[in-house]
């Protein structure tokens, strides 16, 4: 299978348009080792011809344009993009759906609460219905679906609702991770860009995986507060700011990774506060020592 990292930044991208922090300023200047990053998304294919997007960021038009495998053709309006799999309903993962409105027949897969949110609180589904008949299909925990040779299984990982849907019903499958298997080769990729904690099912989800893309929003639990000049929250390591499990600190994901060798661990969805954005940082070094990495936008994995 081929997998292209379309974007690796959290909501707002990097640099973020309204942020004057040191890292954003470095990226804006084009400093070496601090590349700009679009908002999180991935494209996968088993056969080079039929591609599925995982999440649809508002940066999608630029991400598609930067990815030769996703170029239109051979017919005038043909596209190799067959569908979109959503991990959640957050704006950074769904705004791009509007920008795909020229597609006549896309399939959108998402957990049920996400489809409901996109029908009600953020009614993108209804708006898109006026442009094209897409099919919107709920994904259910542990029920694999096959999309052009890839077997995809959703695992609920958190109940984090977007702020715009704060009054919607609670549920444990607002956010899922996807296990993507190519049965022809037995190779497995896991995509988990939004984790509120290390899920109980994560070992099952990642069993035998060749590569795992996981939530790298925050390096430390306190970095967001620190940047805003607020004191770090008490017991910072154990908290999950904005519903994102930090990389380091007690209960952070890096300690789990250190214990789980034999998998390629790749952090994505990096917030603009995350020191890992600087390739020359000692934080990157610490990551490498624990067996994890950060890759640039546009990187293609052959799995
Ligand atoms: C998140 O990942 O927590 C959200 O995308 C935050 C946001 O709305 O930008
Ligand atoms: Mn996000
Ligand atoms: Zn910034």
PDB file of C-alpha atoms and ligand atoms in Angstrom:
ATOM      1  CA  UNK A   1       0.000   0.000   0.000  1.00  0.00           C
ATOM      2  CA  UNK A   2       1.018   3.587  -0.578  1.00  0.00           C
ATOM      3  CA  UNK A   3       0.336   6.269   2.014  1.00  0.00           C
ATOM      4  CA  UNK A   4       1.048   9.967   1.512  1.00  0.00           C
ATOM      5  CA  UNK A   5       1.197  12.313   4.494  1.00  0.00           C
ATOM      6  CA  UNK A   6      -0.839  15.179   3.080  1.00  0.00           C
ATOM      7  CA  UNK A   7      -0.601  17.320   6.200  1.00  0.00           C
ATOM      8  CA  UNK A   8       0.914  16.888   9.644  1.00  0.00           C
ATOM      9  CA  UNK A   9      -0.110  19.999  11.607  1.00  0.00           C
ATOM     10  CA  UNK A  10      -2.981  20.460  14.052  1.00  0.00           C
ATOM     11  CA  UNK A  11      -5.905  22.836  13.530  1.00  0.00           C
ATOM     12  CA  UNK A  12      -4.703  26.194  12.199  1.00  0.00           C
ATOM     13  CA  UNK A  13      -1.697  24.671  10.430  1.00  0.00           C
ATOM     14  CA  UNK A  14       1.904  25.712  10.794  1.00  0.00           C
ATOM     15  CA  UNK A  15       2.704  28.548  10.735  1.00  0.00           C
ATOM     16  CA  UNK A  16      -0.711  29.532  12.029  1.00  0.00           C
ATOM     17  CA  UNK A  17      -2.036  32.670  10.309  1.00  0.00           C
ATOM     18  CA  UNK A  18      -2.638  34.571  13.559  1.00  0.00           C
ATOM     19  CA  UNK A  19       0.340  33.365  15.598  1.00  0.00           C
ATOM     20  CA  UNK A  20       3.546  35.330  16.131  1.00  0.00           C
ATOM     21  CA  UNK A  21       5.282  32.744  18.327  1.00  0.00           C
ATOM     22  CA  UNK A  22       8.960  31.915  17.786  1.00  0.00           C
ATOM     23  CA  UNK A  23       8.262  28.699  15.873  1.00  0.00           C
ATOM     24  CA  UNK A  24       5.610  30.209  13.601  1.00  0.00           C
ATOM     25  CA  UNK A  25       7.903  33.177  12.888  1.00  0.00           C
ATOM     26  CA  UNK A  26      10.752  30.765  12.003  1.00  0.00           C
ATOM     27  CA  UNK A  27       8.563  28.822   9.599  1.00  0.00           C
ATOM     28  CA  UNK A  28       7.275  32.060   8.057  1.00  0.00           C
ATOM     29  CA  UNK A  29      10.901  33.149   7.453  1.00  0.00           C
ATOM     30  CA  UNK A  30      11.651  29.800   5.829  1.00  0.00           C
ATOM     31  CA  UNK A  31      14.273  28.862   8.421  1.00  0.00           C
ATOM     32  CA  UNK A  32      16.034  25.577   7.631  1.00  0.00           C
ATOM     33  CA  UNK A  33      14.603  22.619   9.554  1.00  0.00           C
ATOM     34  CA  UNK A  34      11.311  24.353  10.339  1.00  0.00           C
ATOM     35  CA  UNK A  35       9.129  23.543   7.325  1.00  0.00           C
ATOM     36  CA  UNK A  36       5.563  24.795   7.016  1.00  0.00           C
ATOM     37  CA  UNK A  37       2.918  22.092   7.509  1.00  0.00           C
ATOM     38  CA  UNK A  38      -0.674  21.805   6.376  1.00  0.00           C
ATOM     39  CA  UNK A  39      -3.467  20.518   8.561  1.00  0.00           C
ATOM     40  CA  UNK A  40      -3.551  16.815   9.276  1.00  0.00           C
ATOM     41  CA  UNK A  41      -4.572  14.354   6.587  1.00  0.00           C
ATOM     42  CA  UNK A  42      -3.430  11.214   4.806  1.00  0.00           C
ATOM     43  CA  UNK A  43      -4.082   9.524   1.431  1.00  0.00           C
ATOM     44  CA  UNK A  44      -3.889   5.740   0.980  1.00  0.00           C
ATOM     45  CA  UNK A  45      -4.113   3.336  -1.946  1.00  0.00           C
ATOM     46  CA  UNK A  46      -3.639  -0.388  -2.463  1.00  0.00           C
ATOM     47  CA  UNK A  47      -3.381  -0.216  -6.238  1.00  0.00           C
ATOM     48  CA  UNK A  48      -2.053   3.247  -7.269  1.00  0.00           C
ATOM     49  CA  UNK A  49      -5.347   4.063  -9.013  1.00  0.00           C
ATOM     50  CA  UNK A  50      -7.978   4.281  -6.300  1.00  0.00           C
ATOM     51  CA  UNK A  51      -7.186   6.570  -3.377  1.00  0.00           C
ATOM     52  CA  UNK A  52      -8.924   7.288  -0.082  1.00  0.00           C
ATOM     53  CA  UNK A  53      -8.394  10.398   1.966  1.00  0.00           C
ATOM     54  CA  UNK A  54      -8.229  10.138   5.721  1.00  0.00           C
ATOM     55  CA  UNK A  55      -9.691  13.407   6.934  1.00  0.00           C
ATOM     56  CA  UNK A  56     -10.379  16.431   4.770  1.00  0.00           C
ATOM     57  CA  UNK A  57      -8.540  19.514   5.952  1.00  0.00           C
ATOM     58  CA  UNK A  58      -9.181  23.002   4.614  1.00  0.00           C
ATOM     59  CA  UNK A  59      -5.671  22.756   3.132  1.00  0.00           C
ATOM     60  CA  UNK A  60      -6.807  19.920   0.867  1.00  0.00           C
ATOM     61  CA  UNK A  61      -6.664  21.788  -2.465  1.00  0.00           C
ATOM     62  CA  UNK A  62      -2.963  22.607  -1.933  1.00  0.00           C
ATOM     63  CA  UNK A  63      -2.302  19.110  -0.566  1.00  0.00           C
ATOM     64  CA  UNK A  64      -3.905  17.478  -3.625  1.00  0.00           C
ATOM     65  CA  UNK A  65      -1.997  19.784  -5.945  1.00  0.00           C
ATOM     66  CA  UNK A  66       1.278  18.836  -4.253  1.00  0.00           C
ATOM     67  CA  UNK A  67       0.637  15.092  -4.643  1.00  0.00           C
ATOM     68  CA  UNK A  68       1.189  13.796  -8.210  1.00  0.00           C
ATOM     69  CA  UNK A  69      -0.574  10.482  -7.447  1.00  0.00           C
ATOM     70  CA  UNK A  70      -3.785  12.404  -6.742  1.00  0.00           C
ATOM     71  CA  UNK A  71      -3.743  14.472  -9.934  1.00  0.00           C
ATOM     72  CA  UNK A  72      -6.927  14.341 -12.023  1.00  0.00           C
ATOM     73  CA  UNK A  73      -7.203  12.231 -15.168  1.00  0.00           C
ATOM     74  CA  UNK A  74      -7.197  10.447 -17.519  1.00  0.00           C
ATOM     75  CA  UNK A  75     -10.631  11.904 -18.380  1.00  0.00           C
ATOM     76  CA  UNK A  76     -11.194  15.636 -18.085  1.00  0.00           C
ATOM     77  CA  UNK A  77     -13.017  15.376 -14.744  1.00  0.00           C
ATOM     78  CA  UNK A  78     -11.676  12.018 -13.501  1.00  0.00           C
ATOM     79  CA  UNK A  79     -10.089  11.860 -10.084  1.00  0.00           C
ATOM     80  CA  UNK A  80      -8.414   8.946  -8.329  1.00  0.00           C
ATOM     81  CA  UNK A  81     -10.029  10.115  -5.065  1.00  0.00           C
ATOM     82  CA  UNK A  82     -12.819   7.640  -4.345  1.00  0.00           C
ATOM     83  CA  UNK A  83     -13.737   8.512  -0.804  1.00  0.00           C
ATOM     84  CA  UNK A  84     -12.960  10.075   2.549  1.00  0.00           C
ATOM     85  CA  UNK A  85     -12.665   8.384   5.921  1.00  0.00           C
ATOM     86  CA  UNK A  86     -13.157  10.753   8.837  1.00  0.00           C
ATOM     87  CA  UNK A  87     -11.694  10.101  12.264  1.00  0.00           C
ATOM     88  CA  UNK A  88     -13.805  12.810  13.925  1.00  0.00           C
ATOM     89  CA  UNK A  89     -15.938  15.880  13.246  1.00  0.00           C
ATOM     90  CA  UNK A  90     -13.368  18.584  14.119  1.00  0.00           C
ATOM     91  CA  UNK A  91     -13.219  21.493  11.692  1.00  0.00           C
ATOM     92  CA  UNK A  92      -9.574  20.863  10.774  1.00  0.00           C
ATOM     93  CA  UNK A  93     -10.614  17.371   9.637  1.00  0.00           C
ATOM     94  CA  UNK A  94     -13.889  18.217   7.896  1.00  0.00           C
ATOM     95  CA  UNK A  95     -13.801  21.723   6.374  1.00  0.00           C
ATOM     96  CA  UNK A  96     -12.123  20.291   3.271  1.00  0.00           C
ATOM     97  CA  UNK A  97     -15.256  18.304   2.422  1.00  0.00           C
ATOM     98  CA  UNK A  98     -16.811  21.520   1.111  1.00  0.00           C
ATOM     99  CA  UNK A  99     -13.846  21.965  -1.197  1.00  0.00           C
ATOM    100  CA  UNK A 100     -14.438  18.560  -2.793  1.00  0.00           C
ATOM    101  CA  UNK A 101     -17.965  19.532  -3.870  1.00  0.00           C
ATOM    102  CA  UNK A 102     -17.107  19.078  -7.556  1.00  0.00           C
ATOM    103  CA  UNK A 103     -16.771  15.322  -7.035  1.00  0.00           C
ATOM    104  CA  UNK A 104     -19.887  13.638  -8.437  1.00  0.00           C
ATOM    105  CA  UNK A 105     -19.853  10.474  -6.354  1.00  0.00           C
ATOM    106  CA  UNK A 106     -17.665  10.424  -3.283  1.00  0.00           C
ATOM    107  CA  UNK A 107     -18.106   8.000  -0.408  1.00  0.00           C
ATOM    108  CA  UNK A 108     -17.746   9.445   3.075  1.00  0.00           C
ATOM    109  CA  UNK A 109     -17.182   7.049   5.965  1.00  0.00           C
ATOM    110  CA  UNK A 110     -17.380   8.271   9.555  1.00  0.00           C
ATOM    111  CA  UNK A 111     -18.631   7.240  12.989  1.00  0.00           C
ATOM    112  CA  UNK A 112     -22.377   7.792  13.422  1.00  0.00           C
ATOM    113  CA  UNK A 113     -22.100  10.810  15.791  1.00  0.00           C
ATOM    114  CA  UNK A 114     -19.788  12.466  13.260  1.00  0.00           C
ATOM    115  CA  UNK A 115     -22.257  11.956  10.401  1.00  0.00           C
ATOM    116  CA  UNK A 116     -24.979  13.379  12.675  1.00  0.00           C
ATOM    117  CA  UNK A 117     -22.819  16.415  13.519  1.00  0.00           C
ATOM    118  CA  UNK A 118     -22.132  17.002   9.818  1.00  0.00           C
ATOM    119  CA  UNK A 119     -25.880  16.836   9.200  1.00  0.00           C
ATOM    120  CA  UNK A 120     -26.957  19.096  12.072  1.00  0.00           C
ATOM    121  CA  UNK A 121     -24.553  21.304  14.063  1.00  0.00           C
ATOM    122  CA  UNK A 122     -22.256  21.798  11.030  1.00  0.00           C
ATOM    123  CA  UNK A 123     -24.660  20.952   8.194  1.00  0.00           C
ATOM    124  CA  UNK A 124     -22.077  20.331   5.501  1.00  0.00           C
ATOM    125  CA  UNK A 125     -23.860  17.166   4.363  1.00  0.00           C
ATOM    126  CA  UNK A 126     -27.042  19.015   3.506  1.00  0.00           C
ATOM    127  CA  UNK A 127     -25.098  21.730   1.719  1.00  0.00           C
ATOM    128  CA  UNK A 128     -23.166  19.169  -0.319  1.00  0.00           C
ATOM    129  CA  UNK A 129     -26.364  17.308  -1.229  1.00  0.00           C
ATOM    130  CA  UNK A 130     -27.219  20.336  -3.376  1.00  0.00           C
ATOM    131  CA  UNK A 131     -24.062  19.771  -5.405  1.00  0.00           C
ATOM    132  CA  UNK A 132     -23.717  15.985  -5.704  1.00  0.00           C
ATOM    133  CA  UNK A 133     -25.104  12.711  -4.423  1.00  0.00           C
ATOM    134  CA  UNK A 134     -22.422  11.380  -2.156  1.00  0.00           C
ATOM    135  CA  UNK A 135     -22.894   8.301  -0.035  1.00  0.00           C
ATOM    136  CA  UNK A 136     -22.455   8.781   3.713  1.00  0.00           C
ATOM    137  CA  UNK A 137     -21.768   5.520   5.491  1.00  0.00           C
ATOM    138  CA  UNK A 138     -21.364   5.004   9.234  1.00  0.00           C
ATOM    139  CA  UNK A 139     -18.361   3.000  10.396  1.00  0.00           C
ATOM    140  CA  UNK A 140     -18.933   0.704  13.337  1.00  0.00           C
ATOM    141  CA  UNK A 141     -16.401  -0.492  15.855  1.00  0.00           C
ATOM    142  CA  UNK A 142     -14.679  -3.672  14.786  1.00  0.00           C
ATOM    143  CA  UNK A 143     -16.728  -4.069  11.575  1.00  0.00           C
ATOM    144  CA  UNK A 144     -14.192  -4.048   8.733  1.00  0.00           C
ATOM    145  CA  UNK A 145     -15.096  -2.476   5.406  1.00  0.00           C
ATOM    146  CA  UNK A 146     -13.284  -3.019   2.135  1.00  0.00           C
ATOM    147  CA  UNK A 147     -12.422  -0.041  -0.044  1.00  0.00           C
ATOM    148  CA  UNK A 148     -10.720  -0.911  -3.337  1.00  0.00           C
ATOM    149  CA  UNK A 149      -8.519  -3.625  -1.871  1.00  0.00           C
ATOM    150  CA  UNK A 150      -7.919  -2.113   1.565  1.00  0.00           C
ATOM    151  CA  UNK A 151      -9.628  -3.521   4.633  1.00  0.00           C
ATOM    152  CA  UNK A 152     -10.336  -0.709   7.070  1.00  0.00           C
ATOM    153  CA  UNK A 153     -11.475  -1.176  10.651  1.00  0.00           C
ATOM    154  CA  UNK A 154     -12.539   1.646  12.971  1.00  0.00           C
ATOM    155  CA  UNK A 155     -11.642   1.623  16.658  1.00  0.00           C
ATOM    156  CA  UNK A 156     -13.351   4.185  18.908  1.00  0.00           C
ATOM    157  CA  UNK A 157     -10.670   6.074  20.824  1.00  0.00           C
ATOM    158  CA  UNK A 158     -12.408   8.991  22.500  1.00  0.00           C
ATOM    159  CA  UNK A 159     -15.641  10.827  23.158  1.00  0.00           C
ATOM    160  CA  UNK A 160     -14.205  14.255  22.249  1.00  0.00           C
ATOM    161  CA  UNK A 161     -16.877  16.390  20.572  1.00  0.00           C
ATOM    162  CA  UNK A 162     -16.008  19.486  18.571  1.00  0.00           C
ATOM    163  CA  UNK A 163     -16.784  22.724  20.378  1.00  0.00           C
ATOM    164  CA  UNK A 164     -19.498  23.552  17.842  1.00  0.00           C
ATOM    165  CA  UNK A 165     -21.272  20.298  18.792  1.00  0.00           C
ATOM    166  CA  UNK A 166     -20.903  20.680  22.560  1.00  0.00           C
ATOM    167  CA  UNK A 167     -24.632  20.172  23.072  1.00  0.00           C
ATOM    168  CA  UNK A 168     -24.827  16.996  20.963  1.00  0.00           C
ATOM    169  CA  UNK A 169     -25.289  13.637  22.686  1.00  0.00           C
ATOM    170  CA  UNK A 170     -22.216  12.190  24.364  1.00  0.00           C
ATOM    171  CA  UNK A 171     -20.813   8.955  22.980  1.00  0.00           C
ATOM    172  CA  UNK A 172     -17.608   6.970  23.075  1.00  0.00           C
ATOM    173  CA  UNK A 173     -17.191   6.893  19.298  1.00  0.00           C
ATOM    174  CA  UNK A 174     -16.975  10.581  18.443  1.00  0.00           C
ATOM    175  CA  UNK A 175     -13.344   9.891  17.558  1.00  0.00           C
ATOM    176  CA  UNK A 176     -12.009   6.735  15.961  1.00  0.00           C
ATOM    177  CA  UNK A 177      -8.641   5.447  14.802  1.00  0.00           C
ATOM    178  CA  UNK A 178      -8.388   3.361  11.636  1.00  0.00           C
ATOM    179  CA  UNK A 179      -6.488   0.134  11.094  1.00  0.00           C
ATOM    180  CA  UNK A 180      -5.843  -0.160   7.363  1.00  0.00           C
ATOM    181  CA  UNK A 181      -4.757  -3.549   6.084  1.00  0.00           C
ATOM    182  CA  UNK A 182      -3.728  -4.601   2.612  1.00  0.00           C
ATOM    183  CA  UNK A 183      -4.768  -8.276   2.519  1.00  0.00           C
ATOM    184  CA  UNK A 184      -2.683  -8.859  -0.613  1.00  0.00           C
ATOM    185  CA  UNK A 185       0.517  -8.129   1.304  1.00  0.00           C
ATOM    186  CA  UNK A 186      -0.590  -8.481   4.939  1.00  0.00           C
ATOM    187  CA  UNK A 187       0.835  -5.001   5.649  1.00  0.00           C
ATOM    188  CA  UNK A 188      -0.918  -2.713   8.117  1.00  0.00           C
ATOM    189  CA  UNK A 189      -1.000   1.040   8.700  1.00  0.00           C
ATOM    190  CA  UNK A 190      -2.742   2.639  11.674  1.00  0.00           C
ATOM    191  CA  UNK A 191      -3.995   6.220  11.632  1.00  0.00           C
ATOM    192  CA  UNK A 192      -4.783   7.713  15.058  1.00  0.00           C
ATOM    193  CA  UNK A 193      -4.354  11.506  14.930  1.00  0.00           C
ATOM    194  CA  UNK A 194      -6.628  12.278  17.873  1.00  0.00           C
ATOM    195  CA  UNK A 195      -6.083  10.396  21.150  1.00  0.00           C
ATOM    196  CA  UNK A 196      -7.340  11.662  24.502  1.00  0.00           C
ATOM    197  CA  UNK A 197      -5.577   8.823  26.308  1.00  0.00           C
ATOM    198  CA  UNK A 198      -3.750   5.638  25.392  1.00  0.00           C
ATOM    199  CA  UNK A 199      -6.744   3.463  24.411  1.00  0.00           C
ATOM    200  CA  UNK A 200      -7.202   0.066  26.070  1.00  0.00           C
ATOM    201  CA  UNK A 201      -7.600  -1.393  22.586  1.00  0.00           C
ATOM    202  CA  UNK A 202      -4.415   0.173  21.205  1.00  0.00           C
ATOM    203  CA  UNK A 203      -2.392  -3.024  21.320  1.00  0.00           C
ATOM    204  CA  UNK A 204      -5.129  -4.837  19.414  1.00  0.00           C
ATOM    205  CA  UNK A 205      -5.432  -1.944  16.991  1.00  0.00           C
ATOM    206  CA  UNK A 206      -1.705  -1.813  16.288  1.00  0.00           C
ATOM    207  CA  UNK A 207      -0.961  -5.566  16.428  1.00  0.00           C
ATOM    208  CA  UNK A 208       1.420  -6.441  13.601  1.00  0.00           C
ATOM    209  CA  UNK A 209       1.283  -2.893  12.237  1.00  0.00           C
ATOM    210  CA  UNK A 210       4.169  -1.730  10.097  1.00  0.00           C
ATOM    211  CA  UNK A 211       3.569   1.958  10.775  1.00  0.00           C
ATOM    212  CA  UNK A 212       1.400   3.916  13.182  1.00  0.00           C
ATOM    213  CA  UNK A 213       0.574   7.587  12.743  1.00  0.00           C
ATOM    214  CA  UNK A 214      -0.491   8.986  16.092  1.00  0.00           C
ATOM    215  CA  UNK A 215      -1.503  12.153  17.898  1.00  0.00           C
ATOM    216  CA  UNK A 216       1.513  14.431  18.328  1.00  0.00           C
ATOM    217  CA  UNK A 217      -0.406  17.634  19.104  1.00  0.00           C
ATOM    218  CA  UNK A 218       1.492  18.538  22.259  1.00  0.00           C
ATOM    219  CA  UNK A 219       4.999  17.605  23.377  1.00  0.00           C
ATOM    220  CA  UNK A 220       4.118  18.499  26.967  1.00  0.00           C
ATOM    221  CA  UNK A 221       0.759  18.926  28.659  1.00  0.00           C
ATOM    222  CA  UNK A 222       1.676  22.440  29.771  1.00  0.00           C
ATOM    223  CA  UNK A 223       3.047  23.958  26.550  1.00  0.00           C
ATOM    224  CA  UNK A 224      -0.185  25.661  25.488  1.00  0.00           C
ATOM    225  CA  UNK A 225      -0.579  27.367  28.873  1.00  0.00           C
ATOM    226  CA  UNK A 226       3.130  28.264  28.968  1.00  0.00           C
ATOM    227  CA  UNK A 227       2.961  29.979  25.592  1.00  0.00           C
ATOM    228  CA  UNK A 228      -0.048  31.991  26.770  1.00  0.00           C
ATOM    229  CA  UNK A 229       1.899  33.003  29.872  1.00  0.00           C
ATOM    230  CA  UNK A 230      -0.312  30.965  32.179  1.00  0.00           C
ATOM    231  CA  UNK A 231       1.100  28.541  34.727  1.00  0.00           C
ATOM    232  CA  UNK A 232       1.090  24.905  33.636  1.00  0.00           C
ATOM    233  CA  UNK A 233      -1.928  23.021  34.973  1.00  0.00           C
ATOM    234  CA  UNK A 234      -1.278  21.053  38.160  1.00  0.00           C
ATOM    235  CA  UNK A 235      -0.122  17.473  37.528  1.00  0.00           C
ATOM    236  CA  UNK A 236       0.463  18.573  33.940  1.00  0.00           C
ATOM    237  CA  UNK A 237       1.724  15.226  32.658  1.00  0.00           C
ATOM    238  CA  UNK A 238      -1.483  13.431  33.433  1.00  0.00           C
ATOM    239  CA  UNK A 239      -3.866  15.929  31.810  1.00  0.00           C
ATOM    240  CA  UNK A 240      -4.874  16.010  28.189  1.00  0.00           C
ATOM    241  CA  UNK A 241      -5.154  19.639  27.055  1.00  0.00           C
ATOM    242  CA  UNK A 242      -7.945  20.047  24.486  1.00  0.00           C
ATOM    243  CA  UNK A 243      -8.477  16.290  24.583  1.00  0.00           C
ATOM    244  CA  UNK A 244      -5.026  15.393  23.250  1.00  0.00           C
ATOM    245  CA  UNK A 245      -2.726  12.980  25.067  1.00  0.00           C
ATOM    246  CA  UNK A 246       0.661  14.710  25.381  1.00  0.00           C
ATOM    247  CA  UNK A 247       3.781  12.985  24.050  1.00  0.00           C
ATOM    248  CA  UNK A 248       5.845  13.304  27.228  1.00  0.00           C
ATOM    249  CA  UNK A 249       5.163  13.355  30.955  1.00  0.00           C
ATOM    250  CA  UNK A 250       3.461  10.751  33.121  1.00  0.00           C
ATOM    251  CA  UNK A 251       1.014   8.750  31.020  1.00  0.00           C
ATOM    252  CA  UNK A 252       2.320  10.366  27.804  1.00  0.00           C
ATOM    253  CA  UNK A 253       2.505   8.366  24.590  1.00  0.00           C
ATOM    254  CA  UNK A 254       6.308   8.271  24.315  1.00  0.00           C
ATOM    255  CA  UNK A 255       6.716   5.973  27.312  1.00  0.00           C
ATOM    256  CA  UNK A 256       4.269   3.534  25.700  1.00  0.00           C
ATOM    257  CA  UNK A 257       6.153   3.688  22.398  1.00  0.00           C
ATOM    258  CA  UNK A 258       9.464   3.022  24.091  1.00  0.00           C
ATOM    259  CA  UNK A 259       8.047  -0.303  25.322  1.00  0.00           C
ATOM    260  CA  UNK A 260       6.685  -1.255  21.898  1.00  0.00           C
ATOM    261  CA  UNK A 261       9.490  -1.849  19.434  1.00  0.00           C
ATOM    262  CA  UNK A 262       9.178  -3.276  15.922  1.00  0.00           C
ATOM    263  CA  UNK A 263       6.621  -0.665  14.788  1.00  0.00           C
ATOM    264  CA  UNK A 264       7.379   2.555  12.921  1.00  0.00           C
ATOM    265  CA  UNK A 265       5.834   5.264  15.149  1.00  0.00           C
ATOM    266  CA  UNK A 266       5.180   8.585  13.435  1.00  0.00           C
ATOM    267  CA  UNK A 267       3.712  11.623  15.174  1.00  0.00           C
ATOM    268  CA  UNK A 268       1.254  13.814  13.283  1.00  0.00           C
ATOM    269  CA  UNK A 269      -1.269  16.617  14.035  1.00  0.00           C
ATOM    270  CA  UNK A 270       1.491  18.785  15.569  1.00  0.00           C
ATOM    271  CA  UNK A 271       0.286  21.983  17.223  1.00  0.00           C
ATOM    272  CA  UNK A 272       2.219  25.183  16.528  1.00  0.00           C
ATOM    273  CA  UNK A 273       3.413  25.138  20.166  1.00  0.00           C
ATOM    274  CA  UNK A 274       5.166  21.783  19.710  1.00  0.00           C
ATOM    275  CA  UNK A 275       8.997  22.068  19.817  1.00  0.00           C
ATOM    276  CA  UNK A 276       9.208  18.982  17.560  1.00  0.00           C
ATOM    277  CA  UNK A 277       8.393  21.320  14.662  1.00  0.00           C
ATOM    278  CA  UNK A 278      12.072  22.291  14.756  1.00  0.00           C
ATOM    279  CA  UNK A 279      14.102  19.427  13.276  1.00  0.00           C
ATOM    280  CA  UNK A 280      17.199  20.714  15.079  1.00  0.00           C
ATOM    281  CA  UNK A 281      15.599  20.639  18.525  1.00  0.00           C
ATOM    282  CA  UNK A 282      16.802  18.352  21.320  1.00  0.00           C
ATOM    283  CA  UNK A 283      13.173  17.211  21.539  1.00  0.00           C
ATOM    284  CA  UNK A 284      13.513  15.580  18.107  1.00  0.00           C
ATOM    285  CA  UNK A 285      16.594  13.804  19.379  1.00  0.00           C
ATOM    286  CA  UNK A 286      14.675  12.491  22.400  1.00  0.00           C
ATOM    287  CA  UNK A 287      11.970  11.232  20.082  1.00  0.00           C
ATOM    288  CA  UNK A 288      14.437   9.362  17.899  1.00  0.00           C
ATOM    289  CA  UNK A 289      15.990   7.752  20.961  1.00  0.00           C
ATOM    290  CA  UNK A 290      12.553   6.451  21.996  1.00  0.00           C
ATOM    291  CA  UNK A 291      11.941   5.005  18.515  1.00  0.00           C
ATOM    292  CA  UNK A 292       9.555   7.588  17.078  1.00  0.00           C
ATOM    293  CA  UNK A 293       9.763  10.226  14.367  1.00  0.00           C
ATOM    294  CA  UNK A 294       8.163  13.232  12.698  1.00  0.00           C
ATOM    295  CA  UNK A 295       7.996  13.384   8.898  1.00  0.00           C
ATOM    296  CA  UNK A 296       7.516  16.292   6.517  1.00  0.00           C
ATOM    297  CA  UNK A 297       4.323  16.936   4.592  1.00  0.00           C
ATOM    298  CA  UNK A 298       4.308  15.080   1.290  1.00  0.00           C
ATOM    299  CA  UNK A 299       6.280  12.099   2.605  1.00  0.00           C
ATOM    300  CA  UNK A 300       5.174   8.864   0.974  1.00  0.00           C
ATOM    301  CA  UNK A 301       5.306   5.597   2.888  1.00  0.00           C
ATOM    302  CA  UNK A 302       5.350   2.321   0.960  1.00  0.00           C
ATOM    303  CA  UNK A 303       3.972  -0.208   3.350  1.00  0.00           C
TER     304      UNK A 303
HETATM  305  C1  LIG B   1      -8.558  19.509  17.940  1.00  0.00           C
HETATM  306  O1  LIG B   1      -7.848  18.695  17.329  1.00  0.00           O
HETATM  307  O2  LIG B   1      -8.582  19.516  19.174  1.00  0.00           O
HETATM  308  C2  LIG B   1      -9.378  20.485  17.170  1.00  0.00           C
HETATM  309  O3  LIG B   1      -9.116  20.362  15.808  1.00  0.00           O
HETATM  310  C3  LIG B   1      -9.185  21.868  17.691  1.00  0.00           C
HETATM  311  C4  LIG B   1      -9.605  22.899  16.696  1.00  0.00           C
HETATM  312  O4  LIG B   1     -10.806  23.177  16.583  1.00  0.00           O
HETATM  313  O5  LIG B   1      -8.740  23.455  16.016  1.00  0.00           O
HETATM  314 MN1  LIG B   2      -7.442  18.935  15.287  1.00  0.00          MN
HETATM  315 ZN1  LIG B   3       2.791  29.809  16.658  1.00  0.00          ZN
END
